[in-house]
Coordinates of C-alpha atoms in Angstrom, one line a residue:
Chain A
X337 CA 110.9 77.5 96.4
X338 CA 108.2 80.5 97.7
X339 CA 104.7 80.5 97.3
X340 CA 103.8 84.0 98.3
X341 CA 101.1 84.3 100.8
X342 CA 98.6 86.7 99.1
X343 CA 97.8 84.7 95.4
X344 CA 96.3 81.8 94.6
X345 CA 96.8 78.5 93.4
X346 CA 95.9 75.7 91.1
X347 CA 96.5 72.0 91.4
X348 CA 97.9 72.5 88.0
X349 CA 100.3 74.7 89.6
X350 CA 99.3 78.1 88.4
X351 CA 98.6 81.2 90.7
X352 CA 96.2 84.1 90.8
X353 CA 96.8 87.5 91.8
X354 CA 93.3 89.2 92.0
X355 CA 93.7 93.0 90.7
X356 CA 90.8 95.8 90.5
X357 CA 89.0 94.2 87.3
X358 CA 91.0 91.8 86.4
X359 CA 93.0 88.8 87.9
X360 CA 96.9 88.4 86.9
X361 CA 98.2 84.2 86.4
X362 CA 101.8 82.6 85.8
X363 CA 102.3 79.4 86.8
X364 CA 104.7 78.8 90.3
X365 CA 108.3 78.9 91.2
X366 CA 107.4 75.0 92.0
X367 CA 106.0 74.7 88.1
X368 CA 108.9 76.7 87.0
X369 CA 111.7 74.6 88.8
X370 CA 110.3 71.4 87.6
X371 CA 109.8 72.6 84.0
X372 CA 113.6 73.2 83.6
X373 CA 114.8 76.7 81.3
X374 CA 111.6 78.1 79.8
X375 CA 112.8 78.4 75.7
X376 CA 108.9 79.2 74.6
X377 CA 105.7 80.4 75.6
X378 CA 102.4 80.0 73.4
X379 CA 99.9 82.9 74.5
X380 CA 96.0 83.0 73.9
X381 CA 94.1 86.0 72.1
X382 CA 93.5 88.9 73.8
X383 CA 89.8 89.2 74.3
X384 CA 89.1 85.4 74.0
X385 CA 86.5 83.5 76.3
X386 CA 87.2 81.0 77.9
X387 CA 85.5 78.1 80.2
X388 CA 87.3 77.0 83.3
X389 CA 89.8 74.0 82.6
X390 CA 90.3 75.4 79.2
X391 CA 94.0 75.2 77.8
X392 CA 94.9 78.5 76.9
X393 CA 98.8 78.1 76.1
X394 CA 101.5 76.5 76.1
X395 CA 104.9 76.7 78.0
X396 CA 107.9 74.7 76.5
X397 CA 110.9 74.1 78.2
X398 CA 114.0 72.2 76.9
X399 CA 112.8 69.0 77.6
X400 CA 108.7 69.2 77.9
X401 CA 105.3 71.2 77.3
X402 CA 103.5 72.2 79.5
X403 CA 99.3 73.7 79.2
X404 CA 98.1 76.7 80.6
X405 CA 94.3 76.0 81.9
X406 CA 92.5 78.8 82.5
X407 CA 91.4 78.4 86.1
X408 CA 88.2 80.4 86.2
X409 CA 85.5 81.4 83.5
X410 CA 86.4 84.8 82.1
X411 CA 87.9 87.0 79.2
X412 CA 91.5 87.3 78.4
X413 CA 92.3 91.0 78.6
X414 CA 95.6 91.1 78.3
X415 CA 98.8 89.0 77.6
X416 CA 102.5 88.8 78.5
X417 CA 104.5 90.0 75.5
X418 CA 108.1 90.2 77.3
X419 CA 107.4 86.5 77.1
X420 CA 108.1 86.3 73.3
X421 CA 111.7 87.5 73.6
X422 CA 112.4 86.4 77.0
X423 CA 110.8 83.5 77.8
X424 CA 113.1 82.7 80.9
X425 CA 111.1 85.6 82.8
X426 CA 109.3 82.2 83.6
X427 CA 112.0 80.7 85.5
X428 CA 113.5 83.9 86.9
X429 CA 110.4 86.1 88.3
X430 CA 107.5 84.0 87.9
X431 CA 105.5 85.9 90.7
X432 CA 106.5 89.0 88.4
X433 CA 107.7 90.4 85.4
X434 CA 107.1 85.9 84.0
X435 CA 103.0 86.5 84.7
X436 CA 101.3 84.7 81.5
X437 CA 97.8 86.7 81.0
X438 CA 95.6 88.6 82.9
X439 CA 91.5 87.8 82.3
X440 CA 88.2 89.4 84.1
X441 CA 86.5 86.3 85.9
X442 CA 82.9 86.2 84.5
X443 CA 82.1 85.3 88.6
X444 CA 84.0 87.7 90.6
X445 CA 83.9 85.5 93.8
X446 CA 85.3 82.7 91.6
X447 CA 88.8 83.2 93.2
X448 CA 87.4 82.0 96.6
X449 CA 87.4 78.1 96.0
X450 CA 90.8 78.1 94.8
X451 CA 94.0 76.5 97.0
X452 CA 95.8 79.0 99.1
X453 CA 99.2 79.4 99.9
X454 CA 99.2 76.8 102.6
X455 CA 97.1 74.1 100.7
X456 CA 99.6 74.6 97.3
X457 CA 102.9 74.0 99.5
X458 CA 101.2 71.2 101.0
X459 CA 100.5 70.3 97.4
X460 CA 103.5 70.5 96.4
X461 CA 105.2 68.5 99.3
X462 CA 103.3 65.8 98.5
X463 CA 104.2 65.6 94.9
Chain B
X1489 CA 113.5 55.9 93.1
X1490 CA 116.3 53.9 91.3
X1491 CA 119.3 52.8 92.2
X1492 CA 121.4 56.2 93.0
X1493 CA 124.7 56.8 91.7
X1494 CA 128.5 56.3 93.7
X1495 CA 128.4 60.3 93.4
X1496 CA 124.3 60.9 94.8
X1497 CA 125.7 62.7 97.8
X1498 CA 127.3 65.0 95.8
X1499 CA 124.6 66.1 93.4
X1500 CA 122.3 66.4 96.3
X1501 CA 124.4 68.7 97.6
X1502 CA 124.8 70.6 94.3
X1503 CA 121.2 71.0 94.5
X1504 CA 120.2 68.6 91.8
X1505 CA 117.1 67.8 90.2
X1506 CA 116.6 64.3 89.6
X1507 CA 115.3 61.6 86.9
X1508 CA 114.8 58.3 87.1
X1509 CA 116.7 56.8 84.1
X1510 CA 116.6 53.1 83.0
X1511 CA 116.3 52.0 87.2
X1512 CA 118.8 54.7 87.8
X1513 CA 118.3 58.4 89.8
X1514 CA 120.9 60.4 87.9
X1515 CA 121.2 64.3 87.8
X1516 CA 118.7 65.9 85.7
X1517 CA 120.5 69.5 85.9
X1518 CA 122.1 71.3 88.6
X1519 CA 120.3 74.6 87.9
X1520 CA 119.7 76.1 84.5
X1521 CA 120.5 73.3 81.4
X1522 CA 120.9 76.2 79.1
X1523 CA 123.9 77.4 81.1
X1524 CA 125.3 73.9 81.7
X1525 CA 125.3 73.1 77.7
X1526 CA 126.8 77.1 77.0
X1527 CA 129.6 75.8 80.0
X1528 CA 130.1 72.4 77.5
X1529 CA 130.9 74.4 74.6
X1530 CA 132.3 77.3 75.5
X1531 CA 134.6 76.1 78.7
X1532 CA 133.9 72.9 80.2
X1533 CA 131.3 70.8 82.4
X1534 CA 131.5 67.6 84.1
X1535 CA 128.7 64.8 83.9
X1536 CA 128.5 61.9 86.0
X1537 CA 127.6 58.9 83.7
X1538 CA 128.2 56.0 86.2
X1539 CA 124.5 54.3 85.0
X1540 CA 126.0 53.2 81.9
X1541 CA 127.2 49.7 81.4
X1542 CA 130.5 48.1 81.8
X1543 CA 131.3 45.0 80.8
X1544 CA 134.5 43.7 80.6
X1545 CA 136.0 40.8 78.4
X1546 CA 139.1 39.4 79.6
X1547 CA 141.7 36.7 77.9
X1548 CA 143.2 35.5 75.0
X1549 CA 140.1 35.7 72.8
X1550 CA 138.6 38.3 74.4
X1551 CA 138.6 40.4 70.6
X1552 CA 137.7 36.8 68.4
X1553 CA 134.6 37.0 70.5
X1554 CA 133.9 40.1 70.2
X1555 CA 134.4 40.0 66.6
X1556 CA 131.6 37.3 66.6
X1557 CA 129.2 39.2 68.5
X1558 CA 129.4 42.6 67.7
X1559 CA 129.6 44.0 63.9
X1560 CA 132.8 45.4 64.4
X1561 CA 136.2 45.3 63.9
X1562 CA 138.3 44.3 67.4
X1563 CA 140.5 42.1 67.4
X1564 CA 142.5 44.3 65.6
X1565 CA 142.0 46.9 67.5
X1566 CA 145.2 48.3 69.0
X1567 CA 145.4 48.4 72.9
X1568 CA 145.0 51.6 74.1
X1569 CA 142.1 52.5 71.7
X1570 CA 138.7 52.2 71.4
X1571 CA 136.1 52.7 68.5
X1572 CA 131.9 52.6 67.8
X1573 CA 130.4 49.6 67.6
X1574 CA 127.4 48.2 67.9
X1575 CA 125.6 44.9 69.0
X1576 CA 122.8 43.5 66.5
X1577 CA 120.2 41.1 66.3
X1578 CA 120.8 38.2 64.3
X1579 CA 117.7 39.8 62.2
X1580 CA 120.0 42.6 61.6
X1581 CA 118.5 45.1 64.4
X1582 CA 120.5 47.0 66.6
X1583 CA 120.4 46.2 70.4
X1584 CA 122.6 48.5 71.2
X1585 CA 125.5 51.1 70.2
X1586 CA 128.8 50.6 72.2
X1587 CA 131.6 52.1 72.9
X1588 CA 134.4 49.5 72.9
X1589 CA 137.8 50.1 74.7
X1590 CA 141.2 47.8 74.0
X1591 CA 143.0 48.2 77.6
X1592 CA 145.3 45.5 77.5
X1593 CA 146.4 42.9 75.4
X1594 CA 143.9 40.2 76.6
X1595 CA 141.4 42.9 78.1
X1596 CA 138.8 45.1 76.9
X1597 CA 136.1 46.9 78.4
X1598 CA 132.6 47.2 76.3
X1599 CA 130.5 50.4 77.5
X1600 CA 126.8 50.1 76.8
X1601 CA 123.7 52.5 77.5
X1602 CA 121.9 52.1 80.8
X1603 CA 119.2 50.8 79.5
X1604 CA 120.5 48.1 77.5
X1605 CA 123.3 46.8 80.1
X1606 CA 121.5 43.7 81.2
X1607 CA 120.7 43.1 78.0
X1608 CA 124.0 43.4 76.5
X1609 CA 125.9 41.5 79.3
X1610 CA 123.7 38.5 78.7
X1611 CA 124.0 38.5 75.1
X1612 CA 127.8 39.2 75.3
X1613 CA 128.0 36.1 77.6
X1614 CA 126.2 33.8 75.2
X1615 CA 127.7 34.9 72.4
X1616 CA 131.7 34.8 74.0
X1617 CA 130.4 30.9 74.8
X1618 CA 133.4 29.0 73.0
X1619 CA 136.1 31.3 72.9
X1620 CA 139.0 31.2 75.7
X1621 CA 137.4 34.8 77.5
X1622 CA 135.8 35.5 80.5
X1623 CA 132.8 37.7 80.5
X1624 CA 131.9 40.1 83.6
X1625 CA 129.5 42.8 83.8
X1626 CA 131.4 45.4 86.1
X1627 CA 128.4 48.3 85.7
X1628 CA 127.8 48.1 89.8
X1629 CA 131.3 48.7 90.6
X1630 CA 132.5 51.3 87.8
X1631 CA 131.8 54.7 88.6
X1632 CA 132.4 57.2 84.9
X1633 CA 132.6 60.5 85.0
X1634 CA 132.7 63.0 82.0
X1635 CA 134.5 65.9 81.2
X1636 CA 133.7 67.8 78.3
X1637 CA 134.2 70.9 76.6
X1638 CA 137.3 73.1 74.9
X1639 CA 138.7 73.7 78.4
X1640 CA 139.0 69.7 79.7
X1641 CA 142.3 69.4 78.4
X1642 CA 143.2 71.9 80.6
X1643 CA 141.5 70.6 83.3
X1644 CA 142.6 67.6 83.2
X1645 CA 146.3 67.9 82.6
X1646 CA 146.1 69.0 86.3
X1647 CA 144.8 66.7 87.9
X1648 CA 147.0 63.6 86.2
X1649 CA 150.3 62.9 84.5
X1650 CA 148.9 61.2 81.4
X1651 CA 150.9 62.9 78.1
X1652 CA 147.7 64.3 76.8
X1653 CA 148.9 65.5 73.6
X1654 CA 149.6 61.6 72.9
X1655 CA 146.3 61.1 73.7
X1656 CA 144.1 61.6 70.8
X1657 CA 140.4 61.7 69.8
X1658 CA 139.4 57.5 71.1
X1659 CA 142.4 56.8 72.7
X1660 CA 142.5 55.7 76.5
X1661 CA 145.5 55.4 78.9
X1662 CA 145.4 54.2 82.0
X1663 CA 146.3 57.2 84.9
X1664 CA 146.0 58.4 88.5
X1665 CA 143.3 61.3 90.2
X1666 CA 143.6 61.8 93.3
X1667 CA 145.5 59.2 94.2
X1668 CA 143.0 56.4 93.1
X1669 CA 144.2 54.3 89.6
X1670 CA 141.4 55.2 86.5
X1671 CA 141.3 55.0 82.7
X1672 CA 141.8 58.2 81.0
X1673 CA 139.9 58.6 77.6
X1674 CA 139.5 60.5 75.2
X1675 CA 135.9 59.9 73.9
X1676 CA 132.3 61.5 74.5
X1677 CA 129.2 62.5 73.7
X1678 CA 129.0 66.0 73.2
X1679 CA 130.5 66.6 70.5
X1680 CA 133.3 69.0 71.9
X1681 CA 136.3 68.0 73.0
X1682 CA 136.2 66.0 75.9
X1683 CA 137.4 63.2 78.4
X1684 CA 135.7 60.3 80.2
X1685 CA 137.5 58.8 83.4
X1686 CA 136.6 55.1 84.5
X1687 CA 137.1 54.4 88.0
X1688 CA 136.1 52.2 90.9
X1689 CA 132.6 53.4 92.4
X1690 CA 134.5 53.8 95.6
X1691 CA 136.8 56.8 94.8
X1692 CA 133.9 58.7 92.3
X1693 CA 133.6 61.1 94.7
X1694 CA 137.6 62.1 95.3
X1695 CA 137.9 62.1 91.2
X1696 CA 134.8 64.4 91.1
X1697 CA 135.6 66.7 93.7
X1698 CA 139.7 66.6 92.0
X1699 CA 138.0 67.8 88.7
X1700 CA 135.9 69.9 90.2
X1701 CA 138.5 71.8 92.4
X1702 CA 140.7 71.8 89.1
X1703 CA 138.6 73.3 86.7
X1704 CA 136.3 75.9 88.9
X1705 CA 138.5 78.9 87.3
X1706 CA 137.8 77.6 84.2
X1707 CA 134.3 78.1 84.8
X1708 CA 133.6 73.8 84.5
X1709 CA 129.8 73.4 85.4
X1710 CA 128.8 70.4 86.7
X1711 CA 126.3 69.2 84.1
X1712 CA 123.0 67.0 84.1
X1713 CA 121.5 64.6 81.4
X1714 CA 119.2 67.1 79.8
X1715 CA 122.2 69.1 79.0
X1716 CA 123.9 65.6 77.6
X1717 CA 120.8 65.5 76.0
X1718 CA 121.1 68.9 73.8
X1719 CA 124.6 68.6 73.4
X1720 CA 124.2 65.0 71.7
X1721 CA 121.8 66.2 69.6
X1722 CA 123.0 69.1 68.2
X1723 CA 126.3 66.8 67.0
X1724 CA 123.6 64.8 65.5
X1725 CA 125.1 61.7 67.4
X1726 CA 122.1 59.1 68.2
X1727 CA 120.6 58.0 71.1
X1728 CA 119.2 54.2 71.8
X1729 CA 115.4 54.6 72.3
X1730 CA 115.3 57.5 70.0
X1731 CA 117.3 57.2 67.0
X1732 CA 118.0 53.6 67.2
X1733 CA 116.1 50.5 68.3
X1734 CA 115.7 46.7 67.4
X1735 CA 113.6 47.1 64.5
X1736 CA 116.1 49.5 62.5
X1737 CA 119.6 48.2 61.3
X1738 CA 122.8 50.6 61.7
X1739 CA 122.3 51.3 57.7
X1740 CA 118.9 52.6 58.5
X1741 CA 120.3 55.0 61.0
X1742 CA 122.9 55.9 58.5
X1743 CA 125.6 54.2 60.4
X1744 CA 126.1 51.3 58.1
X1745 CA 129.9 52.3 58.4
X1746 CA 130.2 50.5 61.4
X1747 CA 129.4 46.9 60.1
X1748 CA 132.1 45.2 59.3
X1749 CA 131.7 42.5 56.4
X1750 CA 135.4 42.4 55.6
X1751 CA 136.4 40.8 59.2
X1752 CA 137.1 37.6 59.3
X1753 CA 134.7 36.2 61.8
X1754 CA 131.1 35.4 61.5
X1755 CA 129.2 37.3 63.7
X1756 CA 125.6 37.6 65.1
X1757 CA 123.3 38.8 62.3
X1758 CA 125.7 39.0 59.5
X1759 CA 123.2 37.6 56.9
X1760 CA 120.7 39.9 57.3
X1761 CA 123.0 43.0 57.8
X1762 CA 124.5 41.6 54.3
X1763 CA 120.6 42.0 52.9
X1764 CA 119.3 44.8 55.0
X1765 CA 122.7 46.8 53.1
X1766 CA 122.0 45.6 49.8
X1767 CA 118.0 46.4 50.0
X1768 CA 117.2 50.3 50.4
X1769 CA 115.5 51.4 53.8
X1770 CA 111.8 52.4 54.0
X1771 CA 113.0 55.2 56.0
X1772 CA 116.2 56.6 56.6
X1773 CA 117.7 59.4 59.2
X1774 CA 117.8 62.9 58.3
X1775 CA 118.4 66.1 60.3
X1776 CA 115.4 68.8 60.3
X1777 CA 115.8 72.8 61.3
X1778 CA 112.6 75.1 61.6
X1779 CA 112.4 79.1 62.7
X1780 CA 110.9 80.4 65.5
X1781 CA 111.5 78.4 69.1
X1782 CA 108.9 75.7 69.1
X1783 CA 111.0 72.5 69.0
X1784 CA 109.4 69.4 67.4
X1785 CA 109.6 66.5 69.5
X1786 CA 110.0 62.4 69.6
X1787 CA 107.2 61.2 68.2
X1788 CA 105.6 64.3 66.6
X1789 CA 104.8 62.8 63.4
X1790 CA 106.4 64.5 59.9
X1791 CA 104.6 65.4 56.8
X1792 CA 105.0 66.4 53.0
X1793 CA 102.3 68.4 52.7
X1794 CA 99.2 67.0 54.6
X1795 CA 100.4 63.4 54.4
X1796 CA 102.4 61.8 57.3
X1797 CA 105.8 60.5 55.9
X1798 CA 107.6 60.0 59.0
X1799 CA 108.4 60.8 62.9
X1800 CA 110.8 62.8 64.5
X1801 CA 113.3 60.9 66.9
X1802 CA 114.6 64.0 69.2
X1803 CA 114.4 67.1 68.8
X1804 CA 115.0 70.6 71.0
X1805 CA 115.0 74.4 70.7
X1806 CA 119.5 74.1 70.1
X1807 CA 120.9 76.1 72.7
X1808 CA 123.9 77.1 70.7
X1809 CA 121.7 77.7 67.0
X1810 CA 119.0 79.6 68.7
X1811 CA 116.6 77.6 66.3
X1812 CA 114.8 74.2 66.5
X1813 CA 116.6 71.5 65.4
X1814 CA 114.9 67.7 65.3
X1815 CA 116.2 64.3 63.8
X1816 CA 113.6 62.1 62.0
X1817 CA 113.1 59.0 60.2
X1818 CA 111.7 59.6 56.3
X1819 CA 111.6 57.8 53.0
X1820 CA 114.7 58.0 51.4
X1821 CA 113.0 60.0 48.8
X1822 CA 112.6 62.9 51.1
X1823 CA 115.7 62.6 52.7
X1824 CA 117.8 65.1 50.4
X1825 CA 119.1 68.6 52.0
X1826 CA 117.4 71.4 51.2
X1827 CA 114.0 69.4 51.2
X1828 CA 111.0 71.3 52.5
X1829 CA 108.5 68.6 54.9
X1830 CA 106.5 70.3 58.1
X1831 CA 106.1 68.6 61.2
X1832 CA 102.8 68.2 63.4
X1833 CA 103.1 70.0 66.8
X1834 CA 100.5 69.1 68.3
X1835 CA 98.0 69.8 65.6
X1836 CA 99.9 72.6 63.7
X1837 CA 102.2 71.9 60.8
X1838 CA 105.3 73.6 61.5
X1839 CA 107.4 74.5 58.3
X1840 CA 110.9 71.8 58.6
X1841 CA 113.9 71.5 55.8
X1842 CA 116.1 69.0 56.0
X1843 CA 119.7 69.1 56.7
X1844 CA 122.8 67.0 57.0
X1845 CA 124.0 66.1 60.2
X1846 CA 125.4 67.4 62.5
X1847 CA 123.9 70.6 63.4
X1848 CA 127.1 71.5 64.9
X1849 CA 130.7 70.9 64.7
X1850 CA 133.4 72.2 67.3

């Protein structure tokens, strides 16, 4: 399992890779490797607000569903299409080419009380 | 964590992921499911099953009293095969569905699900009270492992001397892995091919690592319960829990075929299963396919237009259809082919037609 040093993270096992404008999310190689082989993701409109703790998708996996919460306040700018063909992107790169969405944070300094690296994997050794 | 399985060393090693299943910790998968059920039907996989039950019935009425308390026909069974039974209620309702092997003249072996064992071995004691048979619940000290899939022929021819080709669909025989004494059969629950090997808990581990070693150019996968769980499904076979329970009778499920009326014992709940036959079901089981990859799921309730009619049992994306496929309890009026119901996931109604069973057929 990794859990790259320079993103994010959620207690609902998503991370956060802050960009220029915008930040980039996909849920975690810990998420991914409990969900089992990704078969379907549900994506939220491009340009939709949202309010933190907000479900904004879905991700399905052979044997469960999963939400996406949005972690911060903020507009959805964009959206992972690959995902519609390939959902396994998920389980194969989800640091990569399996991100989820990408939104603008209406608080840019919003990122700050999120986990990082160290606090997810400690997280995730607990669970 | 439950109770681990005469093989948990092995899996750990295999880097399993694990699930607690009816007070077991089984093998959930080893790394992808989707590629372990693709190994099950296009080569092979092997599954270690040793949480199911075992119970064994041994003497001269061993079959009269299982005659009496399951609805089935065994006593005139021939040794060396083994059919689908199941164990009612005397209300008619199933307890559970068996697999029931004839190994020796005065000797069979009843397999139950995991989560019914207890259950079953307690009823099967009361209910052999009378006849000359001892009852002993052997699920502890049986180890099963499965293999599945076109190539287990293969793979097994080389690992004993059983005459497979004389070995058909249900039959058992029994053999020698690795030097340890098992019973071959031919039986599963995958709908492919496949072969399930009984053997002491002791010697899982040289009978796993035998098959393994034997079919690793065939490209045999070892395989976890959510791939069982797709493959089952998919050959439209049921699952206790899901498909069948205590409140529904085996003509409910559309397995009335396996109540025997024409026997010549009594048995546990033949009354009932006499009017539960006669009088039609409120719902009955069907087979449901949808577009897209959004799977409907147990409990998801199904609807003819905006009216609930039913629920879905199981259901999954299929791995080998590339479309969702779902079982589901409905009113018998809905239950024709070609009938178009939707199902509620989680809030949308998602477009369903009904189909006979199975989805798939090797």
């Amino acid at each position: 399992m990794t859990t790259p040093e320079d993103l994010k993270y959620t207690e609902e096992h998503e991370w956060l890779a802050a960009q220029a404008e915008t930040v980039r999310l996909g849920i975690t190689d810990y998420a991914q490797g409990q969900l089992g082989d990704v078969v379907f993701v549900e994506l939220p409109e491009v340009g939709r607000t949202v309010n933190a703790g907000d479900p904004i998708g879905e991700v399905e996996s052979t044997k469960s569903v999963s939400e996406i919460f949005a972690p911060v306040a903020g507009e959805i700018t964009a959206v992972n299409n690959a995902l519609d063909d390939t959902p396994e992107l998920i389980n194969s790169e989800p640091y990569g080419e399996g991100w989820i969405v990408e939104l603008t944070p209406s608080d840019p300094n919003a990122l700050d009380a999120l986990l990082d690296a160290k606090a997810y994997q400690e997280l995730t050794q607990n669970d | 964590m439950g109770t681990p399985s005469p093989l948990h060393d092995v899996h750990t090693a295999l880097g399993a992921s694990f699930t607690d299943f009816a007070g077991w910790s089984m093998p959930l998968r080893y790394g992808s499911e989707l590629a372990e059920h693709r190994a099950v039907r296009e080569a092979a996989g092997l599954f270690d099953l040793s949480h199911m039950g075992e119970i064994e019935l041994t003497g001269p009425e061993a079959g009269r009293a299982l005659d009496h308390a399951l609805v089935g026909n065994l006593a005139k069974l021939k040794v060396g095969r083994a059919r689908y039974t199941m164990i009612c209620d005397a209300d008619g309702g199933v307890l559970d569905d068996l697999v029931v092997y004839r190994v020796g003249e005065d000797r069979y072996l009843v397999v139950a699900n995991a989560s019914n064992a207890v259950r079953v071995a307690g009823e099967l004691v009361a209910r052999a009270e009378g006849f000359d048979t001892e009852v002993v619940d052997r699920s502890r000290e049986v180890a099963l492992v499965a293999c599945q899939g076109p190539r287990s022929a293969g793979i097994v021819g080389r690992v004993c001397d059983a005459d497979l080709d004389a070995l058909t669909y249900y039959g058992s025989a029994p053999t020698s892995i690795a030097g340890h004494d098992v019973l071959l059969a031919r039986t599963g629950y995958t709908g492919e091919d496949g072969f399930e090997v009984f053997a002491d808990a002791a010697h899982a581990t040289d009978v796993w690592a035998a098959l393994t070693d034997a079919g690793a150019a065939d490209g045999l996968l070892p395989a976890g319960l959510a791939a069982r769980d797709t493959l089952r499904l998919e050959a439209g076979m049921p699952l206790y829990g899901n498909e069948l329970s205590a409140e529904m009778s085996p003509f409910d499920a559309g397995l009335g075929r396996v109540v025997k009326f024409d026997k010549d014992a009594d048995f546990v709940g033949r009354a009932a299963l006499a009017e539960r036959a006669k009088n039609a079901a409120d719902h009955v089981r069907v087979g449901l396919t949808g577009e897209g990859r959004r799977a409907p799921r147990h409990g998801y309730p199904v609807l003819d237009g905006d009216t609930p009619v039913g629920t879905v049992t199981s259901g999954a994306l299929s791995p080998t259809l590339g479309h969702p496929i779902a079982m589901a309890y409905v009113p018998p009026s809905l239950s024709e082919p070609g009938t178009a119901l939707s199902v509620d996931v989680r809030g949308k109604a998602f477009p369903v037609t009904v189909v006979a069973l199975p989805f798939y057929q090797r």
